[in-house]
Amino acid sequence: MPRRILEGNVVSAKTDKTVTVRVERRFMHPMYKKYIKSSSKYTAHDETNSCKEGDHVSIIECRPISKTKRWMVISGDE
């Protein structure tokens, strides 16, 4: 099964080798046909501590690294 890749913005980089990424998605409401914005926060592994708050990054699914980390940063653009 392919691994999911998501894009979002770093909202917190306070912990060591970990960043919190907010991923926003838009979808149409099934009844009202209006677009709704929804966001989720994911904890991702950042081995080199290169990401900082406000960066736009891509994350990929990976094996569980800790209790909450199941994602890994693959690229970061400032």
mmCIF file of C-alpha atoms in Angstrom:
data_model
loop_
_atom_site.group_PDB
_atom_site.id
_atom_site.type_symbol
_atom_site.label_atom_id
_atom_site.label_comp_id
_atom_site.label_asym_id
_atom_site.label_seq_id
_atom_site.Cartn_x
_atom_site.Cartn_y
_atom_site.Cartn_z
ATOM 1 C CA MET A 1 0.000 0.000 0.000
ATOM 2 C CA PRO A 2 1.459 3.408 -0.924
ATOM 3 C CA ARG A 3 2.383 5.861 1.787
ATOM 4 C CA ARG A 4 0.395 9.073 2.011
ATOM 5 C CA ILE A 5 2.160 12.393 1.434
ATOM 6 C CA LEU A 6 0.678 15.585 2.899
ATOM 7 C CA GLU A 7 1.692 19.247 2.724
ATOM 8 C CA GLY A 8 1.273 21.817 5.447
ATOM 9 C CA ASN A 9 2.817 24.529 7.589
ATOM 10 C CA VAL A 10 4.930 24.064 10.706
ATOM 11 C CA VAL A 11 3.108 25.515 13.714
ATOM 12 C CA SER A 12 5.517 24.355 16.444
ATOM 13 C CA ALA A 13 9.173 23.320 16.459
ATOM 14 C CA LYS A 14 9.870 23.496 20.191
ATOM 15 C CA THR A 15 10.599 19.823 20.847
ATOM 16 C CA ASP A 16 13.823 18.076 19.824
ATOM 17 C CA LYS A 17 13.673 16.367 16.392
ATOM 18 C CA THR A 18 9.891 16.903 16.240
ATOM 19 C CA VAL A 19 7.668 19.408 14.467
ATOM 20 C CA THR A 20 3.913 19.895 14.547
ATOM 21 C CA VAL A 21 2.439 20.387 11.071
ATOM 22 C CA ARG A 22 -1.027 21.808 10.349
ATOM 23 C CA VAL A 23 -2.536 20.342 7.174
ATOM 24 C CA GLU A 24 -5.578 22.100 5.705
ATOM 25 C CA ARG A 25 -7.971 20.460 3.291
ATOM 26 C CA ARG A 26 -11.026 21.711 1.426
ATOM 27 C CA PHE A 27 -14.060 19.593 0.683
ATOM 28 C CA MET A 28 -17.584 20.178 -0.538
ATOM 29 C CA HIS A 29 -20.457 19.727 1.896
ATOM 30 C CA PRO A 30 -22.620 16.877 0.559
ATOM 31 C CA MET A 31 -25.945 18.624 1.165
ATOM 32 C CA TYR A 32 -25.249 22.360 0.919
ATOM 33 C CA LYS A 33 -22.609 22.151 -1.861
ATOM 34 C CA LYS A 34 -20.470 24.712 -0.081
ATOM 35 C CA TYR A 35 -16.702 24.342 0.311
ATOM 36 C CA ILE A 36 -15.525 23.858 3.886
ATOM 37 C CA LYS A 37 -11.971 24.232 5.211
ATOM 38 C CA SER A 38 -10.829 21.664 7.738
ATOM 39 C CA SER A 39 -7.422 21.333 9.370
ATOM 40 C CA SER A 40 -5.575 18.587 11.239
ATOM 41 C CA LYS A 41 -2.328 18.694 13.190
ATOM 42 C CA TYR A 42 0.269 15.951 12.772
ATOM 43 C CA THR A 43 3.439 15.360 14.776
ATOM 44 C CA ALA A 44 6.327 14.638 12.403
ATOM 45 C CA HIS A 45 9.940 13.509 12.853
ATOM 46 C CA ASP A 46 12.595 16.041 11.790
ATOM 47 C CA GLU A 47 15.984 14.355 12.179
ATOM 48 C CA THR A 48 18.153 17.429 11.521
ATOM 49 C CA ASN A 49 16.036 20.033 13.369
ATOM 50 C CA SER A 50 16.081 22.112 10.162
ATOM 51 C CA CYS A 51 12.415 23.191 10.177
ATOM 52 C CA LYS A 52 11.184 26.237 12.012
ATOM 53 C CA GLU A 53 7.772 27.795 12.568
ATOM 54 C CA GLY A 54 6.096 29.067 9.407
ATOM 55 C CA ASP A 55 7.933 26.715 7.001
ATOM 56 C CA HIS A 56 5.941 24.908 4.306
ATOM 57 C CA VAL A 57 6.849 21.190 4.465
ATOM 58 C CA SER A 58 5.872 17.826 2.995
ATOM 59 C CA ILE A 59 5.413 14.858 5.319
ATOM 60 C CA ILE A 60 5.145 11.141 4.568
ATOM 61 C CA GLU A 61 3.682 8.257 6.541
ATOM 62 C CA CYS A 62 6.194 5.994 8.259
ATOM 63 C CA ARG A 63 6.461 3.399 10.977
ATOM 64 C CA PRO A 64 5.608 4.535 14.523
ATOM 65 C CA ILE A 65 8.600 6.425 15.913
ATOM 66 C CA SER A 66 7.055 7.293 19.285
ATOM 67 C CA LYS A 67 3.636 7.367 20.933
ATOM 68 C CA THR A 68 2.368 10.174 18.691
ATOM 69 C CA LYS A 69 4.842 10.361 15.764
ATOM 70 C CA ARG A 70 3.796 8.437 12.636
ATOM 71 C CA TRP A 71 4.995 10.955 10.034
ATOM 72 C CA MET A 72 8.407 12.091 8.771
ATOM 73 C CA VAL A 73 9.451 15.357 7.121
ATOM 74 C CA ILE A 74 10.713 14.729 3.574
ATOM 75 C CA SER A 75 11.157 18.278 2.245
ATOM 76 C CA GLY A 76 10.964 21.784 3.597
ATOM 77 C CA ASP A 77 10.701 25.061 1.714
ATOM 78 C CA GLU A 78 11.074 28.390 3.448
#
